[in-house]
Short mmCIF file of C-alpha atoms in Angstrom, two decimals:
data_model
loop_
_atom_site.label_atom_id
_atom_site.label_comp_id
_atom_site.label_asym_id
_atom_site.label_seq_id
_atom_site.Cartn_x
_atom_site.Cartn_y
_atom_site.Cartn_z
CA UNK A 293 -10.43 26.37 -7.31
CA UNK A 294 -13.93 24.74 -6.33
CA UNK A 295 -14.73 22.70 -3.64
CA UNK A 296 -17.60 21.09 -2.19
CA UNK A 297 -17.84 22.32 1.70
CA UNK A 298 -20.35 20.87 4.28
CA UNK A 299 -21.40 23.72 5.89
CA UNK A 300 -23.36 22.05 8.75
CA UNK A 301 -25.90 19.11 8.58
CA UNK A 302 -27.48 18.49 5.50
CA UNK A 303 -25.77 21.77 4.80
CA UNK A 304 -23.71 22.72 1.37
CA UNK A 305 -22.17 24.64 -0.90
CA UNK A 306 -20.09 24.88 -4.04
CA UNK A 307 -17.38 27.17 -3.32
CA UNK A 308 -14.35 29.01 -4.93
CA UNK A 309 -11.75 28.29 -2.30
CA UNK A 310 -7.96 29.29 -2.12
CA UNK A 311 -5.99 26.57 -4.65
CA UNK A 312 -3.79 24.46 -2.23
CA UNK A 313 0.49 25.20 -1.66
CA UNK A 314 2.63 22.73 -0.85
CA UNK A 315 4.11 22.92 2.40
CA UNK A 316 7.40 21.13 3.25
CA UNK A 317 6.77 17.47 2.75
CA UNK A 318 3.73 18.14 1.03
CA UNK A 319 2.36 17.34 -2.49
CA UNK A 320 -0.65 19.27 -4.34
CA UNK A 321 -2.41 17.06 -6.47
CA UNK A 322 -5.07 17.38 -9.43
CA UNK A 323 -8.08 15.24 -8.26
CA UNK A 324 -9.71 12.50 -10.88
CA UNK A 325 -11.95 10.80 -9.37
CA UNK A 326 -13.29 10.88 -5.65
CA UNK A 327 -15.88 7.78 -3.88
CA UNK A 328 -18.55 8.93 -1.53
CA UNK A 329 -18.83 6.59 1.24
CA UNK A 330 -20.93 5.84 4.40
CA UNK A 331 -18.38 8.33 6.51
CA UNK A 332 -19.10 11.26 4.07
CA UNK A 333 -22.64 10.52 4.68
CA UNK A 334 -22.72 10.23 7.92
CA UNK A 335 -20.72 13.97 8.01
CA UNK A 336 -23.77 14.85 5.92
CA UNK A 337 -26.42 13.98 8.15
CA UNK A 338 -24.63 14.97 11.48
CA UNK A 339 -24.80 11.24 12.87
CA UNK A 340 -20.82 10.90 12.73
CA UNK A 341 -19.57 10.09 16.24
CA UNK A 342 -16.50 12.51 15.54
CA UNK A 343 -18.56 15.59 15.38
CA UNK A 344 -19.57 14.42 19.40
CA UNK A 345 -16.34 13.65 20.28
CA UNK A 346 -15.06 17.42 18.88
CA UNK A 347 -12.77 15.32 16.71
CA UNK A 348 -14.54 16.72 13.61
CA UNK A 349 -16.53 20.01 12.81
CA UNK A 350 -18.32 22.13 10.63
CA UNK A 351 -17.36 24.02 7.87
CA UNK A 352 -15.57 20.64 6.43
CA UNK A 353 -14.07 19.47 3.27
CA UNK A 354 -15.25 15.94 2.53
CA UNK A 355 -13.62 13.27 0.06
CA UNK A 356 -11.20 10.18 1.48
CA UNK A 357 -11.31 7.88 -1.70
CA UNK A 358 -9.40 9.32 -4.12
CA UNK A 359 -6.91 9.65 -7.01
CA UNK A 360 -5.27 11.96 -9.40
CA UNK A 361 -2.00 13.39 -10.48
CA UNK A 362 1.00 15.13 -8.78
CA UNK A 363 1.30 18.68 -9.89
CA UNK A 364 3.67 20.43 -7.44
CA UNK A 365 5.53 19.58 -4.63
CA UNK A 366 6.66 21.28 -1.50
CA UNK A 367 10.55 21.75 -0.19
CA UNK A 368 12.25 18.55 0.92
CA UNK A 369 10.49 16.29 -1.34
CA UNK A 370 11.85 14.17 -4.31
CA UNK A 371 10.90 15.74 -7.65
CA UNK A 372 10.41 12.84 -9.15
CA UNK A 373 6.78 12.54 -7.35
CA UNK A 374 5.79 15.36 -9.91
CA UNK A 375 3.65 14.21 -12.85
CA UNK A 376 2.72 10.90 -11.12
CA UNK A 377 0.07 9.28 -10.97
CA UNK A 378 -1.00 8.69 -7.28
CA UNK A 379 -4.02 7.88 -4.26
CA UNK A 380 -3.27 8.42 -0.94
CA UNK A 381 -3.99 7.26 2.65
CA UNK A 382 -6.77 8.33 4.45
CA UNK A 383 -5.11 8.11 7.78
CA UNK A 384 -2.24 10.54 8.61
CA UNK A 385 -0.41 9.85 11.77
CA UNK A 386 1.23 12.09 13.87
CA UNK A 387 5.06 10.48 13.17
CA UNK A 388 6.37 10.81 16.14
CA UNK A 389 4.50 8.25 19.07
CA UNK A 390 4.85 4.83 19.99
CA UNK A 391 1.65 3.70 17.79
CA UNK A 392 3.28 5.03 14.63
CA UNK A 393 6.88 4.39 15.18
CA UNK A 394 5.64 1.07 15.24
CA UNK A 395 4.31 1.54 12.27
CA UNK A 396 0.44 1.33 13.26
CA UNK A 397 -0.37 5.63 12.13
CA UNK A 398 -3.37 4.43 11.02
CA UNK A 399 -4.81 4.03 14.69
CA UNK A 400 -2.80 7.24 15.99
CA UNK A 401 -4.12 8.98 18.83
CA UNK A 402 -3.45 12.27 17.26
CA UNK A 403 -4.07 11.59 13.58
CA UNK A 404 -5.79 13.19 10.94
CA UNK A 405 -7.92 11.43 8.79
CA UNK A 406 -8.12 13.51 5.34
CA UNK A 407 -11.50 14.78 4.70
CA UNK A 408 -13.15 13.51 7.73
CA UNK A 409 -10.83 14.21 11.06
CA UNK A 410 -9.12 17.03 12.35
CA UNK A 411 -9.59 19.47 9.74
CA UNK A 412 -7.35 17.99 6.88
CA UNK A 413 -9.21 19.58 3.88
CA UNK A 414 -10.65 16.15 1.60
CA UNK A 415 -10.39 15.50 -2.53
CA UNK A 416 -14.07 16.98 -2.97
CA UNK A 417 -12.32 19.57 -4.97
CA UNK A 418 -10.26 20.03 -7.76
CA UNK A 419 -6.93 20.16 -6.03
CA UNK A 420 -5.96 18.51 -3.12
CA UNK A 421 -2.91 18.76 -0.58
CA UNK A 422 -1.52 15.99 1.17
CA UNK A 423 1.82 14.91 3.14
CA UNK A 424 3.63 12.82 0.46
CA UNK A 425 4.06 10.41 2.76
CA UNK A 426 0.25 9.00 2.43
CA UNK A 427 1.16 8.99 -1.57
CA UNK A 428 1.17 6.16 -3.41
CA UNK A 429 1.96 5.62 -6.99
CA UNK A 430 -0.29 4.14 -9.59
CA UNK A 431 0.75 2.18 -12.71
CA UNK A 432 -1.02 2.86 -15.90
CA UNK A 433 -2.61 -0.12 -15.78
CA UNK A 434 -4.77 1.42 -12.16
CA UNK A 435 -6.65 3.71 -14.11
CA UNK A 436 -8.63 6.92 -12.12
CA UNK A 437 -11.52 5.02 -11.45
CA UNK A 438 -9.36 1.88 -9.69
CA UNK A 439 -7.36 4.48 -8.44
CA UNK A 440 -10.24 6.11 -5.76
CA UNK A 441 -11.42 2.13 -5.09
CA UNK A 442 -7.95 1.26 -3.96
CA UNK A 443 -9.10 3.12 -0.35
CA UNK A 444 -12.20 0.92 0.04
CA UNK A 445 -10.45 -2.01 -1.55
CA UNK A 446 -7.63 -1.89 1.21
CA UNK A 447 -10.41 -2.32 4.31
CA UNK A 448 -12.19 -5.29 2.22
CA UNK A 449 -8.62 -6.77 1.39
CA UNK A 450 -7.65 -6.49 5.11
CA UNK A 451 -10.92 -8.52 6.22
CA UNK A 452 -10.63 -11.13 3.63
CA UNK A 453 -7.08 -11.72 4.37
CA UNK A 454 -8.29 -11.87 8.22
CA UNK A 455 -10.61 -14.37 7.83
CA UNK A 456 -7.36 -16.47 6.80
CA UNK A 457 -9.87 -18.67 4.25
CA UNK A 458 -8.15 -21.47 2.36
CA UNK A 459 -9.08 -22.75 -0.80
CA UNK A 460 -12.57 -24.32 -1.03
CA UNK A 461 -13.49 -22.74 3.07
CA UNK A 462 -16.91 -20.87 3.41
CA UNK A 463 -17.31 -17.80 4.00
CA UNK A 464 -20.42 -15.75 4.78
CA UNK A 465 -20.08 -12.00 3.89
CA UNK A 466 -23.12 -9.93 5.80
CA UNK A 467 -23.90 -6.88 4.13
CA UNK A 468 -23.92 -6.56 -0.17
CA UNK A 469 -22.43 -3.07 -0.38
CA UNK A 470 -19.37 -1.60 -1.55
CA UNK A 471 -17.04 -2.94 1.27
CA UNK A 472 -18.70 -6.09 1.48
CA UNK A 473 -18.85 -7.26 -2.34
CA UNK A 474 -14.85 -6.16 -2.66
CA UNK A 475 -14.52 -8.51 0.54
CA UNK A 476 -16.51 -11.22 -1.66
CA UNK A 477 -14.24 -10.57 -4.55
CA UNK A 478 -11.11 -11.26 -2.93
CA UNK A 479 -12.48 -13.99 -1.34
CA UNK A 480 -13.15 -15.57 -4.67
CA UNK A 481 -10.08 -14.73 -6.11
CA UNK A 482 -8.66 -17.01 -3.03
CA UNK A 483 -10.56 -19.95 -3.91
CA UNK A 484 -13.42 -19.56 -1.22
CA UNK A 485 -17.07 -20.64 -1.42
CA UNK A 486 -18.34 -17.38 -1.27
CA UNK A 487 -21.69 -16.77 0.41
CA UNK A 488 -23.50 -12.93 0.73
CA UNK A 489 -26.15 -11.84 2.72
CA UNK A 490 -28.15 -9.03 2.31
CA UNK A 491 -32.20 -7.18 2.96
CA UNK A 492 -33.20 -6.18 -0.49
CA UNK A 493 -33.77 -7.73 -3.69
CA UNK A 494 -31.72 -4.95 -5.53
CA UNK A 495 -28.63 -5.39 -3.84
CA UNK A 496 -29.14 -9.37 -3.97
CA UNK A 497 -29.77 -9.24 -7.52
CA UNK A 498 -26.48 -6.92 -8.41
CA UNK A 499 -24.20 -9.59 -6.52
CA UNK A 500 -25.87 -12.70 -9.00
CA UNK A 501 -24.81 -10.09 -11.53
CA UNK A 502 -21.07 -9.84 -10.30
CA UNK A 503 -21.28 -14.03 -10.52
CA UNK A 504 -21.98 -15.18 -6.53
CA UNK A 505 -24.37 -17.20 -6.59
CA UNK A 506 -24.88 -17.90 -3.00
CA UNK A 507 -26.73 -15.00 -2.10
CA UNK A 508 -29.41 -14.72 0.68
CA UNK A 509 -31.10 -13.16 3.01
CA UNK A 510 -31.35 -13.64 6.66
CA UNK A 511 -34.92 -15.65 6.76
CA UNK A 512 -33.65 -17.81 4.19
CA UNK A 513 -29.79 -18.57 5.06
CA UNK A 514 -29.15 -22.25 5.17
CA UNK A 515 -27.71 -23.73 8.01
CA UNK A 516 -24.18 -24.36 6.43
CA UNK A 517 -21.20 -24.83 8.67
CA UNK A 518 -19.31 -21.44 8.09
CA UNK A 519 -15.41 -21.49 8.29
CA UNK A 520 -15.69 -17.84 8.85
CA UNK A 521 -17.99 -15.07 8.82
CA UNK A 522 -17.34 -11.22 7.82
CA UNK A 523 -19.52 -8.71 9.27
CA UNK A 524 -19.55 -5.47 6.88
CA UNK A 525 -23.37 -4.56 7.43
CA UNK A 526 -23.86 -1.38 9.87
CA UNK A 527 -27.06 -3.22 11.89
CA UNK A 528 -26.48 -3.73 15.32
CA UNK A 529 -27.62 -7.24 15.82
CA UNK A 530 -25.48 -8.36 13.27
CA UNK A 531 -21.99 -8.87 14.46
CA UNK A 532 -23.74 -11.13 17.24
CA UNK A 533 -25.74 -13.27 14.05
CA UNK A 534 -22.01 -13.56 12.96
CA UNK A 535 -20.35 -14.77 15.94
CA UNK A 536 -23.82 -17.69 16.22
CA UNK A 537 -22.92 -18.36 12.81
CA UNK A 538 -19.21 -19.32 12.83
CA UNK A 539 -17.76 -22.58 12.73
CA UNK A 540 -16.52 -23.30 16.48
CA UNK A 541 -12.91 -22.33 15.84
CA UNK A 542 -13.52 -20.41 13.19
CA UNK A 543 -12.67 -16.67 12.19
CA UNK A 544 -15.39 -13.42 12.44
CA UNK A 545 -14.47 -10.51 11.04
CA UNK A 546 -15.84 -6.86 11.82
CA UNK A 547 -14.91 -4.12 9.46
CA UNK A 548 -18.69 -2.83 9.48
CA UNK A 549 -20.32 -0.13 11.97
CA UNK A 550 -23.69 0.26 13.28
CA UNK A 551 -24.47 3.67 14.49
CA UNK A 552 -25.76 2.27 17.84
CA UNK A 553 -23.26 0.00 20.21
CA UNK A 554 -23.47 -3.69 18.71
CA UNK A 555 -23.03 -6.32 21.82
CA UNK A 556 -21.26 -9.92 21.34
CA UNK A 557 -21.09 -12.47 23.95
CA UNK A 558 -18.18 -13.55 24.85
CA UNK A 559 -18.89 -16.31 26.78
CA UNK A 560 -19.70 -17.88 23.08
CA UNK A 561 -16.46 -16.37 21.65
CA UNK A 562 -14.67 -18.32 24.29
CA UNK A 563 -16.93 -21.63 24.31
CA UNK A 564 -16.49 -21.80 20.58
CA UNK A 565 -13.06 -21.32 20.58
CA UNK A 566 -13.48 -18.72 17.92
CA UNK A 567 -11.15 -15.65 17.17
CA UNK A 568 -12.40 -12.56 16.49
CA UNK A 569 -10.43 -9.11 14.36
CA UNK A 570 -11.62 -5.49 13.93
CA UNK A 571 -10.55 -4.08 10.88
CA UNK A 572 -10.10 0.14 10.76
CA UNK A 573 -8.40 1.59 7.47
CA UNK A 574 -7.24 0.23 4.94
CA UNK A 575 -3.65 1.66 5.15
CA UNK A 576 -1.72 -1.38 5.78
CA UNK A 577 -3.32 -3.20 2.86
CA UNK A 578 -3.28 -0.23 0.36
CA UNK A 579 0.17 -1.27 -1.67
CA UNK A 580 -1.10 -4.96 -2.40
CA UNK A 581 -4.58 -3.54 -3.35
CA UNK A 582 -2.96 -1.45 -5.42
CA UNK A 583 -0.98 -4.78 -7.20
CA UNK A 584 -4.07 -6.45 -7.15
CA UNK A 585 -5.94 -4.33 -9.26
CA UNK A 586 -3.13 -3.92 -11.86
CA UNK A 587 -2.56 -7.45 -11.98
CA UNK A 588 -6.19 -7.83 -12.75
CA UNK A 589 -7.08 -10.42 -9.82
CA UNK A 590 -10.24 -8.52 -8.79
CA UNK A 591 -12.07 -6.02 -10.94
CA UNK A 592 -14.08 -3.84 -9.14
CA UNK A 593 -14.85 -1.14 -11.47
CA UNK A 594 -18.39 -2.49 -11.86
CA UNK A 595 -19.21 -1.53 -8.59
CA UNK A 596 -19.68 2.44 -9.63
CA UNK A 597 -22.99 3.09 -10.53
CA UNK A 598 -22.36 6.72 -12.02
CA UNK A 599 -19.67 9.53 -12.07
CA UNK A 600 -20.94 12.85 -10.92
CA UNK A 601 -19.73 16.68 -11.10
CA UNK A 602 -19.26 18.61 -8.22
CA UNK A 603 -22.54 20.32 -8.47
CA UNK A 604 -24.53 16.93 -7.59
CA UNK A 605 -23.05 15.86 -4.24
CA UNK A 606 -25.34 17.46 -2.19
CA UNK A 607 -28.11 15.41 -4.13
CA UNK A 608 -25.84 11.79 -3.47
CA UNK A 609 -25.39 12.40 -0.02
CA UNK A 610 -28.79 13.29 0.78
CA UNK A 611 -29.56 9.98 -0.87
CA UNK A 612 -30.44 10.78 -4.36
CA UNK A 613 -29.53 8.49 -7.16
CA UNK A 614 -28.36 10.15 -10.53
CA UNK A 615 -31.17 9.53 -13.21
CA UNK A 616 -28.18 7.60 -15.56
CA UNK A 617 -26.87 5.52 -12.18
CA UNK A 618 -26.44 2.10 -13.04
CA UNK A 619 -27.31 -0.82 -10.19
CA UNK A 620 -23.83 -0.37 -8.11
CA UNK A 621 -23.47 0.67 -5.08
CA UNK A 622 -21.16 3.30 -5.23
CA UNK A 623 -20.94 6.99 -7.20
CA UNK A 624 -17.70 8.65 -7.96
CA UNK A 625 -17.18 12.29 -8.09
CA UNK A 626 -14.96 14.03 -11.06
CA UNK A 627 -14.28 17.36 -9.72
CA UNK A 628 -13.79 18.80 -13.19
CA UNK A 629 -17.09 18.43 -13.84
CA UNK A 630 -19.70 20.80 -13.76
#
């Protein structure tokens, strides 16, 4: 089959590569659509903290936002799983310690994390294997493309939940990309006043086009009370903007990351009274994305700018835009294209 391998940074190729087997417990699925995301990116450039910390390395198989169709299955697994339509978690715990017999794999000490972490091969091909497990099933109503957003949508369902907003609360949302505007959207959907901050006109301009009105920057942000604020930029100095921000016993929300060490002080945390919540993975939140999106209460299919081959994800990651790319944020791969 073919597969798009990092070979090193900024490093690539198009290969043929062994098709996958299921192993016990495993399931080999056709791939339909895959997202590229800032992780994949930041695998591309050689800024990813895991490649430091030895937790990832090169030659790699990227791809964590995904979806497709069950075509085998390994021993020990229900054949019923075969022919289904399916996305999986990105986050694949060991099983067997105290942080996933509590349920919490997706912070494992010893986990995999497909495409990015300890050398589970990613959906950047055409097939992809995977412990069923992760699986989860899509109706026909989640088609491919909802199908790789569910991954993303998880991590922005997660923060908006966090921010625990009630009907007709405000909410500031820093940062107008992918994992920001789904945060926004469910937001919405729950009845907040929905405000977005962002640096350029472009991105601005797509959220008035997705209906929020309330969009700014940060030299001309009005001085609103905020019941909660939801950092999903990746520049440092904002998750301390957020925490000024906030309504004293309010809610802030981190599910962005800067690629330098962002500092709060607590002593404000504390003297505001306010509560604060990391968000990593979307895995507990993937089955009521999943609903969601089938039940039609967020649509964030606009959000893909184009659909790419194979071929072209070199070009993406090193920050190219396809010619035909509409204004979203985010491209989607189809690994049977050329």
């Amino acid at each position: 089959m073919r597969a798009f391998v990092l070979t090193g940074p900024g490093e690539y190729t198009v290969q043929e590569v062994p098709a996958p087997v299921a192993a016990p417990g495993e399931a080999v699925i056709d791939v339909e659509r895959v997202g590229v995301c800032g992780t994949d990116v930041e695998l591309f450039t050689g800024d990813m903290a895991y490649l430091q910390q030895g937790l990832s390395a090169y030659p790699m198989r990227l791809g964590h936002e995904w979806s497709g169709r069950v075509t085998a299955v390994g021993d020990g697994v229900d054949p019923a799983w075969a022919g289904r339509r399916v996305m999986g978690d990105t986050m694949l715990g060991c099983g067997t310690c105290r942080r996933c017999r509590k349920g919490h794999q997706h912070v494992c000490e010893q986990r995999q994390e497909l495409g990015v972490r300890g050398n589970r091969p990613g959906a950047l091909a055409e097939q992809l294997a995977v412990p069923v497990t992760s699986l989860h099933a899509l109706p026909e109503s989640v088609d491919p493309v909802l199908g790789a957003l569910v991954e993303p949508g998880g991590n922005a369902l997660r923060a908006a939940r966090a921010t625990e907003a009630l009907p007709g609360d405000r909410v500031l949302v820093l940062g107008p990309g992918t994992i920001g505007l789904l945060v926004a959207m469910f937001l919405r959907s729950a009845g907040a006043e929905v405000h977005l901050m962002g640096r350029t006109e472009d991105s601005l301009g797509f959220a008035r086009h997705l209906g929020f009105e309330r969009v700014w920057t940060e030299d001309s942000l009005p001085g609103l009370p905020y019941d909660a604020v939801v950092d999903a930029s990746n520049a440092v100095h904002l998750p301390g903007l957020a925490l000024d921000l906030v309504e004293p016993a309010g809610r802030v929300v981190y599910v962005g990351l800067a690629g330098a060490a962002s500092r709060i002080d607590t002593r404000t945390l504390a003297l505001k009274d306010v509560t604060g919540v990391g968000v990593l993975s979307a895995s507990p939140g993937l089955d009521v994305t999943i609903a969601a999106y089938a039940e039609g209460v967020v649509d964030p299919r606009p959000l893909v700018a184009a659909t790419v081959g194979l071929g072209e994800v070199g070009a993406v990651l090193a920050g190219e835009r396809p010619t035909t790319a509409g204004p979203g944020p985010k491209i989607h791969v189809d690994p049977r294209l050329g």
